[in-house]
XYZ file of C-alpha atoms in Angstrom:
711
model
C 8.035 49.885 101.979
C 9.415 48.815 105.444
C 8.053 51.400 108.974
C 11.092 51.706 110.122
C 13.169 55.441 110.715
C 16.059 55.477 108.366
C 18.755 57.281 109.591
C 20.558 59.737 108.214
C 24.212 59.597 108.654
C 25.646 63.157 106.884
C 28.737 65.713 106.925
C 31.099 67.463 104.902
C 35.018 66.679 104.682
C 37.127 69.794 104.574
C 40.317 69.772 103.441
C 43.212 72.194 101.795
C 46.664 71.221 100.303
C 49.343 71.968 102.042
C 51.001 75.259 100.190
C 47.941 75.693 98.859
C 47.620 79.940 98.999
C 46.608 81.914 102.376
C 43.812 83.544 100.264
C 42.533 80.832 99.204
C 42.490 79.010 102.847
C 41.106 82.252 103.790
C 37.816 82.653 101.096
C 37.221 78.565 101.726
C 36.536 79.442 105.387
C 34.364 82.857 104.506
C 32.335 80.903 101.545
C 31.690 77.938 102.858
C 32.969 76.206 105.831
C 31.996 78.818 108.758
C 28.684 80.011 107.384
C 28.413 75.205 106.949
C 28.823 75.554 110.670
C 26.985 78.579 111.323
C 24.209 76.855 109.193
C 24.447 73.531 111.859
C 24.203 76.260 115.160
C 21.065 77.151 114.202
C 19.836 74.323 113.196
C 19.598 73.048 116.723
C 19.983 69.455 118.332
C 17.805 67.829 117.371
C 19.964 67.013 113.818
C 24.134 65.724 114.205
C 25.972 65.882 112.068
C 29.657 64.567 111.140
C 32.629 66.685 110.518
C 36.145 65.748 108.498
C 38.757 68.682 109.064
C 42.077 67.726 108.325
C 45.043 68.113 110.565
C 46.476 71.354 107.967
C 43.280 72.540 107.953
C 42.991 72.819 111.223
C 46.145 74.082 112.274
C 45.458 76.864 109.842
C 42.103 77.553 111.599
C 43.254 78.521 115.363
C 45.886 80.497 113.692
C 43.675 82.355 111.522
C 40.681 82.114 111.665
C 39.959 81.232 115.261
C 35.742 82.121 115.278
C 35.372 79.451 113.159
C 37.712 77.191 115.048
C 35.872 77.408 118.048
C 32.510 77.073 116.189
C 33.724 73.926 115.338
C 34.618 73.122 119.226
C 30.787 73.793 120.581
C 28.957 71.895 118.060
C 31.595 68.968 118.789
C 30.956 69.796 122.714
C 26.970 70.330 122.627
C 26.862 66.542 120.671
C 25.928 68.622 117.201
C 28.798 67.441 115.376
C 30.888 63.665 115.701
C 34.309 64.761 114.660
C 36.272 62.383 112.155
C 40.105 61.813 112.394
C 42.254 60.353 109.744
C 45.981 61.377 108.432
C 46.723 64.530 110.013
C 48.235 66.401 106.873
C 45.312 63.769 104.799
C 48.344 61.497 103.186
C 46.968 58.437 100.676
C 47.039 56.465 103.689
C 48.086 53.145 101.297
C 51.414 54.569 100.233
C 52.967 55.390 103.661
C 55.346 52.997 105.658
C 52.671 51.281 108.617
C 54.439 53.339 111.147
C 53.586 56.861 109.407
C 50.360 55.494 108.773
C 49.672 55.037 112.572
C 51.639 58.155 113.338
C 49.522 60.916 111.551
C 46.069 59.185 112.662
C 47.357 59.373 115.795
C 48.133 63.098 115.576
C 45.078 63.951 113.980
C 43.080 62.582 116.960
C 45.715 63.353 119.528
C 44.620 66.900 118.375
C 41.108 66.996 118.429
C 41.311 65.784 121.789
C 43.411 68.325 122.719
C 42.066 70.944 120.846
C 38.247 69.729 121.584
C 37.632 67.240 124.196
C 36.772 64.579 122.566
C 38.202 60.645 120.986
C 37.389 60.360 117.311
C 35.888 57.169 117.047
C 35.976 56.921 113.053
C 38.331 58.620 110.558
C 38.222 60.153 107.095
C 40.079 58.237 104.614
C 41.766 60.671 102.217
C 40.428 60.365 97.968
C 38.552 56.988 99.664
C 42.120 54.851 98.351
C 41.376 51.075 100.376
C 43.283 48.834 99.507
C 42.911 45.337 101.880
C 45.468 45.134 104.154
C 43.924 48.920 106.088
C 42.165 46.997 108.547
C 44.968 46.384 110.957
C 46.807 49.277 110.043
C 43.487 51.229 111.724
C 43.029 49.563 114.589
C 46.516 49.811 116.097
C 46.104 53.316 115.297
C 42.889 53.584 117.227
C 40.566 53.693 114.463
C 36.702 51.504 115.024
C 35.295 52.520 111.462
C 35.701 54.286 108.242
C 33.970 55.868 105.298
C 34.131 54.570 101.661
C 31.927 55.226 98.916
C 29.413 52.442 97.359
C 31.324 51.879 94.494
C 34.316 49.168 96.931
C 31.280 47.308 97.395
C 30.107 47.101 93.341
C 33.344 46.023 93.050
C 32.676 43.016 95.594
C 30.169 42.150 93.537
C 27.330 44.082 96.294
C 24.601 46.267 94.277
C 25.273 49.955 95.419
C 20.976 50.333 95.874
C 20.578 47.960 98.600
C 23.598 48.336 100.139
C 22.362 50.173 104.411
C 24.104 51.552 107.823
C 27.352 49.946 107.989
C 29.587 46.750 106.814
C 32.560 44.817 109.117
C 35.771 43.909 106.919
C 38.977 42.784 109.027
C 42.805 41.926 107.759
C 44.666 39.706 109.983
C 41.691 39.060 112.725
C 41.692 43.181 112.843
C 38.044 44.133 112.114
C 37.248 47.965 111.971
C 33.251 48.584 109.976
C 33.189 50.575 106.591
C 30.563 52.945 106.110
C 29.525 53.351 102.696
C 28.708 56.737 100.819
C 26.186 56.588 99.108
C 26.849 58.355 95.454
C 23.412 59.190 93.760
C 23.683 61.329 96.714
C 26.724 62.751 96.191
C 25.187 64.064 92.948
C 22.458 64.999 94.029
C 22.878 67.481 97.429
C 23.442 70.328 97.516
C 22.548 70.880 92.317
C 18.618 69.375 93.104
C 16.215 70.154 95.943
C 15.914 69.704 99.005
C 12.701 67.251 97.834
C 14.062 65.321 95.562
C 17.495 64.306 97.924
C 14.744 63.463 100.916
C 11.848 61.379 97.993
C 15.530 59.716 97.257
C 15.370 58.497 100.750
C 12.166 56.867 100.867
C 12.696 55.250 98.240
C 15.510 54.076 100.759
C 13.722 53.542 103.816
C 14.166 49.715 104.104
C 18.084 50.124 104.552
C 19.093 51.240 108.330
C 20.742 54.050 107.709
C 22.020 55.512 104.264
C 25.809 57.601 104.411
C 26.430 60.891 102.507
C 29.595 62.336 103.471
C 31.675 65.172 100.478
C 33.641 67.564 99.807
C 32.681 70.871 102.442
C 34.208 73.095 99.710
C 30.549 72.024 97.619
C 29.221 74.171 100.160
C 30.517 77.604 98.784
C 33.588 77.157 97.438
C 32.988 75.479 93.964
C 31.064 77.322 90.970
C 27.812 78.890 91.967
C 27.074 77.666 94.949
C 27.169 80.339 97.788
C 24.395 81.953 95.950
C 23.080 78.705 95.863
C 23.583 77.399 99.211
C 23.731 80.708 101.611
C 22.283 83.821 99.196
C 19.701 80.682 98.174
C 19.382 79.349 101.441
C 19.960 75.658 100.243
C 21.425 74.667 102.857
C 18.865 75.780 105.653
C 15.532 74.299 103.768
C 17.387 70.575 103.194
C 18.219 70.884 106.943
C 14.566 71.969 108.108
C 13.565 69.558 105.787
C 15.276 66.589 106.912
C 13.791 67.955 111.146
C 9.689 68.009 108.853
C 10.914 64.411 107.894
C 9.266 62.174 110.758
C 10.269 58.754 109.968
C 13.922 60.385 109.097
C 16.303 60.106 111.905
C 20.092 62.698 111.076
C 21.965 60.735 113.093
C 26.128 60.668 113.710
C 28.190 57.538 112.842
C 29.398 56.529 116.325
C 25.708 57.389 117.672
C 24.237 53.771 114.862
C 27.535 51.925 114.838
C 26.357 51.441 119.147
C 22.758 50.672 118.543
C 22.508 49.073 115.847
C 24.388 45.430 114.283
C 26.439 45.423 110.524
C 24.427 44.664 107.812
C 27.028 41.641 106.993
C 30.726 41.555 106.372
C 33.305 42.287 102.956
C 36.286 41.516 101.483
C 36.593 45.229 99.465
C 38.779 45.106 96.687
C 41.478 47.603 96.389
C 39.224 50.365 94.860
C 38.909 54.614 94.823
C 36.132 56.309 94.200
C 34.763 56.273 90.905
C 36.418 59.589 88.903
C 39.555 57.880 90.529
C 40.054 55.155 89.102
C 39.683 57.511 85.362
C 41.702 59.351 86.546
C 44.688 57.133 86.927
C 44.233 55.183 83.272
C 46.873 56.123 80.880
C 44.951 58.307 78.160
C 44.313 56.178 75.961
C 42.844 53.104 78.220
C 40.778 56.037 80.215
C 38.962 57.348 76.955
C 37.980 53.117 76.392
C 36.489 53.644 79.516
C 34.869 56.143 78.803
C 33.626 54.340 75.707
C 32.483 51.116 77.281
C 30.381 53.599 79.764
C 28.626 54.378 76.937
C 27.974 51.662 75.283
C 26.721 49.512 78.577
C 24.228 52.990 79.367
C 22.577 52.085 76.306
C 21.542 49.280 77.227
C 18.046 48.092 78.968
C 20.508 47.320 82.002
C 23.582 49.109 81.783
C 24.005 51.167 85.307
C 23.977 47.897 86.517
C 26.440 46.420 84.120
C 28.926 49.603 84.502
C 29.335 48.752 88.405
C 31.688 46.162 87.338
C 33.823 48.606 85.487
C 36.596 49.525 87.256
C 39.322 52.240 86.406
C 42.946 51.904 87.321
C 44.820 51.647 90.002
C 45.842 54.372 92.562
C 49.485 53.714 92.154
C 49.635 54.258 88.626
C 50.162 57.692 89.139
C 53.705 57.152 90.580
C 54.453 56.205 86.675
C 51.806 58.243 85.186
C 53.402 60.694 86.613
C 57.658 60.104 86.968
C 57.609 63.805 88.762
C 55.175 63.020 92.084
C 56.763 59.082 91.487
C 60.203 60.609 92.296
C 58.452 62.639 95.092
C 57.351 59.295 96.540
C 60.731 57.402 96.405
C 62.579 60.469 98.246
C 59.745 60.008 101.128
C 59.900 56.468 100.762
C 63.562 56.708 101.541
C 63.659 59.916 104.195
C 60.687 57.644 106.203
C 62.863 55.192 106.752
C 65.972 56.697 108.369
C 63.056 59.262 110.364
C 61.751 56.118 111.850
C 65.087 54.356 112.713
C 66.259 57.760 114.330
C 63.080 57.978 116.428
C 63.674 53.922 117.100
C 66.731 54.946 118.598
C 66.058 59.020 120.085
C 62.115 59.647 120.468
C 63.025 62.645 121.953
C 65.253 64.219 119.664
C 64.034 67.818 118.691
C 65.961 67.603 115.525
C 63.783 64.184 114.554
C 60.666 64.945 115.715
C 60.893 68.201 113.380
C 62.164 65.957 110.653
C 59.006 63.945 110.835
C 56.850 67.025 111.267
C 58.464 67.975 107.293
C 58.237 64.404 106.332
C 54.528 64.589 106.715
C 53.604 67.610 105.725
C 55.841 65.753 102.091
C 53.202 63.599 102.824
C 49.653 65.026 101.058
C 48.210 63.720 98.791
C 47.061 66.362 96.534
C 50.411 66.334 95.065
C 50.816 63.013 94.245
C 47.862 62.518 91.119
C 45.858 64.420 88.893
C 42.217 64.760 88.568
C 39.294 67.056 88.453
C 41.339 69.477 91.145
C 44.782 69.626 89.604
C 46.273 68.229 91.485
C 50.661 67.241 90.336
C 49.485 69.996 87.557
C 50.053 72.874 90.708
C 53.116 73.718 90.690
C 52.819 75.408 93.742
C 51.020 72.399 96.196
C 54.136 70.451 94.028
C 56.935 72.928 95.451
C 54.772 72.315 98.990
C 55.110 68.715 99.090
C 59.206 68.761 97.942
C 60.214 71.376 100.038
C 58.715 70.268 102.652
C 60.537 66.604 101.569
C 63.782 68.834 101.298
C 62.967 70.621 104.749
C 63.024 66.429 105.862
C 66.426 65.914 104.120
C 67.903 69.524 105.773
C 66.779 68.099 109.365
C 67.962 65.065 109.501
C 71.713 66.035 108.086
C 72.014 68.225 110.689
C 74.237 71.103 110.508
C 77.418 69.510 111.204
C 78.760 68.296 107.709
C 81.902 68.392 107.508
C 82.077 68.787 104.016
C 78.589 68.731 102.562
C 79.915 66.406 100.462
C 77.496 62.722 99.220
C 77.716 61.153 96.661
C 75.922 57.870 95.739
C 75.310 55.672 92.269
C 72.215 53.357 92.815
C 68.391 52.799 91.515
C 66.815 54.980 93.636
C 62.860 54.763 91.868
C 62.431 51.542 91.254
C 62.851 51.488 87.618
C 66.250 48.876 87.018
C 68.500 51.972 86.724
C 71.058 53.309 88.426
C 70.642 57.461 89.091
C 73.340 59.589 90.549
C 72.270 61.737 93.580
C 74.583 64.481 94.718
C 74.472 66.557 97.366
C 77.309 69.776 98.037
C 76.738 72.171 100.867
C 73.823 74.082 99.079
C 72.701 71.984 96.408
C 71.298 68.865 95.434
C 70.893 67.053 92.362
C 69.565 63.705 90.795
C 70.861 62.860 87.288
C 70.439 59.740 84.847
C 73.265 58.549 83.299
C 70.953 55.591 81.764
C 68.843 58.639 80.354
C 70.811 61.085 78.571
C 73.028 62.398 81.648
C 69.211 64.696 82.153
C 69.298 66.722 85.633
C 65.555 65.859 86.962
C 66.238 67.376 90.287
C 68.146 70.427 91.278
C 67.442 71.372 94.596
C 68.388 75.036 96.290
C 69.120 72.970 99.288
C 68.515 77.083 102.035
C 65.262 77.788 99.746
C 64.481 74.419 100.318
C 63.542 74.814 96.556
C 63.516 72.136 93.560
C 64.568 74.554 90.443
C 64.357 71.614 87.789
C 60.623 70.842 88.759
C 58.780 71.272 85.771
C 56.234 69.214 84.351
C 56.084 67.450 81.569
C 53.406 67.896 79.160
C 51.447 65.034 78.815
C 48.282 63.765 76.332
C 44.836 63.482 78.960
C 42.032 62.139 78.206
C 39.681 65.201 78.859
C 41.671 67.608 75.852
C 40.102 66.209 73.600
C 36.681 68.512 75.102
C 38.883 71.716 74.997
C 38.535 72.095 71.118
C 35.117 71.028 70.394
C 34.092 73.903 73.602
C 33.925 77.556 73.296
C 35.633 79.700 75.738
C 33.198 80.897 78.316
C 33.624 82.441 81.495
C 30.560 80.978 83.248
C 31.099 83.008 85.828
C 28.078 82.071 89.816
C 26.906 79.103 87.568
C 26.034 76.391 89.635
C 26.768 72.783 88.767
C 28.965 69.604 89.847
C 32.299 69.265 89.234
C 30.382 66.630 87.066
C 28.804 67.924 84.790
C 30.863 69.604 81.003
C 33.584 71.583 82.178
C 33.941 75.349 80.813
C 37.129 76.638 78.558
C 38.888 79.460 80.747
C 39.943 81.975 78.036
C 40.536 81.198 73.904
C 43.733 80.059 72.610
C 44.143 76.344 74.964
C 43.281 74.325 71.458
C 47.438 76.042 70.534
C 48.636 74.721 73.982
C 47.376 70.735 73.174
C 51.333 69.992 72.100
C 53.281 67.466 73.811
C 57.487 66.905 75.098
C 59.234 63.836 73.049
C 60.723 63.317 76.398
C 59.907 64.473 80.210
C 61.213 68.314 80.853
C 64.372 67.039 82.379
C 67.420 69.515 81.631
C 70.533 68.373 80.053
C 68.746 67.386 76.977
C 70.771 68.068 74.560
C 71.662 67.359 70.463
C 73.028 68.177 67.224
C 71.602 70.530 65.138
C 71.796 72.335 61.374
C 73.419 75.158 61.132
C 71.419 78.367 61.094
C 68.427 77.047 62.550
C 66.686 79.596 64.538
C 65.663 77.120 67.168
C 62.300 76.844 68.998
C 63.575 77.365 73.011
C 60.379 74.716 73.727
C 60.208 71.746 71.991
C 63.026 71.830 69.152
C 64.459 68.524 68.758
C 62.040 67.746 65.477
C 64.639 70.099 63.530
C 67.627 67.740 64.759
C 70.346 65.870 62.814
C 70.521 63.507 66.049
C 69.562 63.386 69.217
C 70.933 62.335 72.559
C 67.414 63.259 74.196
C 67.436 59.453 76.885
C 69.898 57.793 74.876
C 71.732 55.558 76.875
C 74.998 56.841 78.356
C 78.357 55.220 79.145
C 79.200 56.620 82.458
C 81.578 56.507 85.066
C 81.237 58.693 88.818
C 84.663 59.977 89.403
C 84.506 60.759 93.852
C 87.629 63.311 95.789
C 86.975 64.808 98.816
C 85.644 68.300 97.518
C 84.584 66.682 94.163
C 81.941 64.882 92.134
C 82.378 64.331 88.595
C 79.438 62.152 85.980
C 81.508 61.312 83.187
C 79.716 60.820 80.167
C 80.328 59.088 76.760
C 78.470 58.457 74.056
C 79.912 57.042 70.312
C 78.736 57.028 66.665
C 75.541 58.431 67.691
C 73.310 57.066 64.964
C 75.794 56.132 63.174
C 77.055 59.566 62.768
C 81.208 59.673 63.275
C 81.364 61.758 66.166
C 82.031 60.488 69.324
C 81.244 62.836 72.973
C 81.740 62.970 76.449
C 79.252 65.220 78.639
C 81.005 65.107 82.006
C 78.856 66.616 84.834
C 80.974 68.636 87.967
C 79.399 69.427 91.316
C 82.000 70.827 94.406
C 81.328 70.405 97.682
C 81.789 74.217 98.898
C 80.575 75.531 95.145
C 76.816 76.776 94.984
C 76.899 75.501 91.352
C 77.101 72.916 88.510
C 79.447 72.763 85.888
C 78.310 70.851 82.613
C 81.474 70.143 80.084
C 80.782 69.250 76.089
C 83.753 67.379 74.376
C 82.987 66.795 69.588
C 85.524 64.593 68.813
C 84.374 64.636 64.603
C 85.999 61.661 62.189
C 83.657 62.837 59.493
C 86.177 62.587 56.014
C 83.981 66.031 55.364
C 83.563 68.992 57.653
C 81.308 69.083 60.992
C 79.098 72.302 59.995
C 76.010 72.885 62.571
C 75.056 73.622 65.761
C 75.676 72.199 69.951
C 72.321 72.806 71.923
C 71.109 71.951 75.236
C 67.828 72.430 76.847
C 67.642 73.263 80.865
C 63.676 73.337 82.041
C 63.606 75.499 85.085
C 61.400 76.654 87.313
C 61.335 79.287 90.293
C 57.753 80.734 91.931
C 56.108 82.068 89.147
C 55.839 83.052 85.147
C 53.904 86.518 84.879
C 54.188 88.303 87.756
C 56.127 90.863 90.268
C 59.564 90.503 90.341
C 59.920 87.655 88.308
C 61.855 87.927 85.734
C 65.212 87.480 83.054
C 68.382 89.804 84.057
C 68.619 90.780 80.153
C 67.685 94.582 79.163
C 64.410 94.861 79.424
C 63.766 92.130 82.403
C 60.932 90.257 80.613
C 59.006 88.244 82.853
C 59.525 84.075 83.411
C 56.558 83.786 81.188
C 57.946 85.079 78.324
C 59.098 84.291 75.079
C 63.376 85.407 74.211
C 66.142 85.217 72.190
C 69.454 87.241 72.820
C 72.412 86.198 70.645
C 76.135 85.852 71.203
C 76.242 86.134 74.668
C 77.331 84.723 77.444
C 75.111 83.820 79.767
C 71.507 84.943 80.918
C 69.777 84.717 84.906
C 66.801 83.895 86.168
C 65.730 85.985 89.624
C 62.026 85.733 92.400
C 62.626 88.284 94.235
C 59.783 87.001 96.179
C 61.629 83.633 96.617
C 64.893 86.003 97.136
C 66.210 83.545 94.605
C 68.715 83.916 91.220
C 69.442 81.039 89.413
C 72.265 82.661 86.729
C 73.415 80.274 83.728
C 76.963 81.198 81.864
C 78.943 79.539 79.583
C 81.775 79.893 78.459
C 81.746 80.542 75.264
C 79.108 83.081 73.006
C 75.665 81.516 72.658
C 72.541 82.044 70.897
C 69.634 81.487 73.877
C 66.246 81.717 73.571
C 63.929 81.088 75.879
C 59.943 79.956 75.903
C 57.236 78.991 79.197
C 56.243 76.464 80.009
C 51.805 75.564 80.331
C 49.939 73.018 80.017
C 46.291 73.334 80.130
C 45.007 71.555 83.203
C 41.398 70.821 84.197
C 40.122 72.122 87.646
C 36.514 73.021 89.430
C 35.928 75.706 87.592
C 37.180 74.378 84.232
C 39.970 74.146 81.727
C 42.636 75.977 81.901
C 46.672 77.392 80.993
C 49.048 76.710 83.976
C 52.807 78.188 84.427
C 54.841 74.547 85.159
C 58.745 76.844 84.315
C 61.099 77.844 81.326
C 62.986 76.078 78.853
C 65.609 78.126 77.806
C 68.121 76.648 75.233
C 71.904 77.188 75.248
C 72.550 76.944 71.198
C 76.909 77.019 69.934
C 77.827 76.693 66.132
C 80.036 74.218 65.592
C 82.427 73.424 62.452
C 85.218 71.004 62.729
C 87.128 69.532 60.224
C 88.019 65.407 60.573
C 90.420 64.790 63.619
C 89.286 67.938 65.474
C 87.648 68.266 68.630
C 84.911 71.116 70.191
C 84.788 72.130 73.849
C 82.591 74.255 75.987
C 81.086 74.450 79.401
C 78.370 75.510 81.274
C 77.744 77.032 84.923
C 75.103 76.965 86.631
C 74.761 78.762 90.182
C 72.106 78.945 92.534
C 71.959 81.791 95.342
C 70.416 84.745 97.053
C 69.387 87.481 94.455
C 71.846 90.004 94.902
C 69.803 93.294 96.253
C 70.199 95.675 93.517
C 72.358 94.238 91.370
C 72.213 96.001 87.510
C 71.500 94.090 84.489
C 73.719 91.282 82.475
C 74.706 92.237 79.652
C 77.350 90.662 77.448
C 78.831 91.709 74.638
C 79.238 89.727 71.192
């Protein structure tokens, strides 16, 4: 074992997603961020650590938690803390155009310089998503070093247990230093006794330096860690142990970089931390990878061999969850418009405001799913999409003459054309190649996508739900890698999956008299339009856009379907009209049904209800018969979404709920509501049936009476 001292490069990464609830952020400040910084201050100048706070979090600290913000500044000024830069709103840099990569990094670097007087040299890479072209852009942004996981090095053929110090990598001649984060220590800290971490560090004495930077939330926010880290003084004991170890030097990255040579050169492949690679895979492939790791673990050298296994590619999330794929493609389109505008008018305040909203819409948390909920959390998706809508509104400006635009193009790279419509008050994305379905219904003034309902999909961890009993788990100290708790009974019943994406304007023909399940009626159908490609044409005029879709003889049935969707420039509504013509020899007796999947801000919460008798919550199940319509009301948003048909219909509704995994365990999440309108049909040969349905979005009518329709 080497007699040389070992440098321990220790720190935390603190981040809160754009759109997270105020009380969640405040709780993290109280239980993790401030006490961690206070512990560093009390430890004295003998220990120097590293802290990264995302720009969005720093802005919140500056506004709402000034003591924590000022404490961080004092520690940086005293040299006890090295501050890292990064993308201001914590984006996945690899997903962004280069101008936004550089812009977001430089924005946070400037914030740190202005607020604390420090020049950040290194950066935190969000979710450690690495792609080989990054070094060139990082150098352009002024970054000298970056941190990634040691698993990235393993995929390049290096042994994580021999890594130390930093390595140099490059792209097109632009070099950056890369420090490997030690996975073993990530799992030990803070869950094992401090002495165990020091024993591991002692076994690595010859490495020169070992890096351990991980989420700051594990020091107070994760279940039971506030009691462990501060109540039982784990952090104080850990820092005391580090200080008392004579061969250990707790230092910062810049100090090590300035005094020690690189350990070598390396080219890292496209990679993320190990768990992210698993989460990015389709469920079947993720299960196969899990089984392969288990089989390798049984071999004498299985742990070494398993390092060469890799999971999926982060960008697969954009396909695995098309709802967030849509947000990505919108972000790319808007980014190009913002960049072109600022190139011509770099100081235009409207464009600068649009860029700020764009950058907020690039925040990574809603673009993926893993143990922290990610895209399964509606408020995070809503924050990202609202930011992108806000960017779009600022780009369009107040001077739209009629406020009516229509584009027919492949907007998401799937090889087929979509139809995008913008009026003064609404935004629509329609998919004639997928049954004429509607996947975006924007309330522009509220910067809200009311069609953003996540599809119920199988996840690899769902098979664990039935295997584990419900347990509270309150106060239990465990890592996110331990077996998760089931937070309530009955979650197994929610593990049902959707045949189609949770779009609106999904429709079909059903047998007569059947009471249809609004959530999942399709198995009872005689014919489902679903996501079939439809013949279509787009008709436009100065004040109106109409998408006309048609389907002939579906499944061999002697019928023709015409489905039209119309938006007006000055009307905050979309009108859908159906025409069915029957050519069969026998009469057609049945019912036609159309499903809408819509969302506001919550299901079971005060002021969120259906405007029908009794005002049931948006998270309820219900049914009314022979009525013209109903409305969804969200008093918190100040929004009312009214659906009204030309003919009386039976209307049923139910909550769309998913089962996802967070750091506290398995939980149900309200994603939106499914509403099913159905009309009776009785047609002779040659007869035509027609009905229409109008969906309007606007501000809540204060004190409006409950709507009661007569049969």
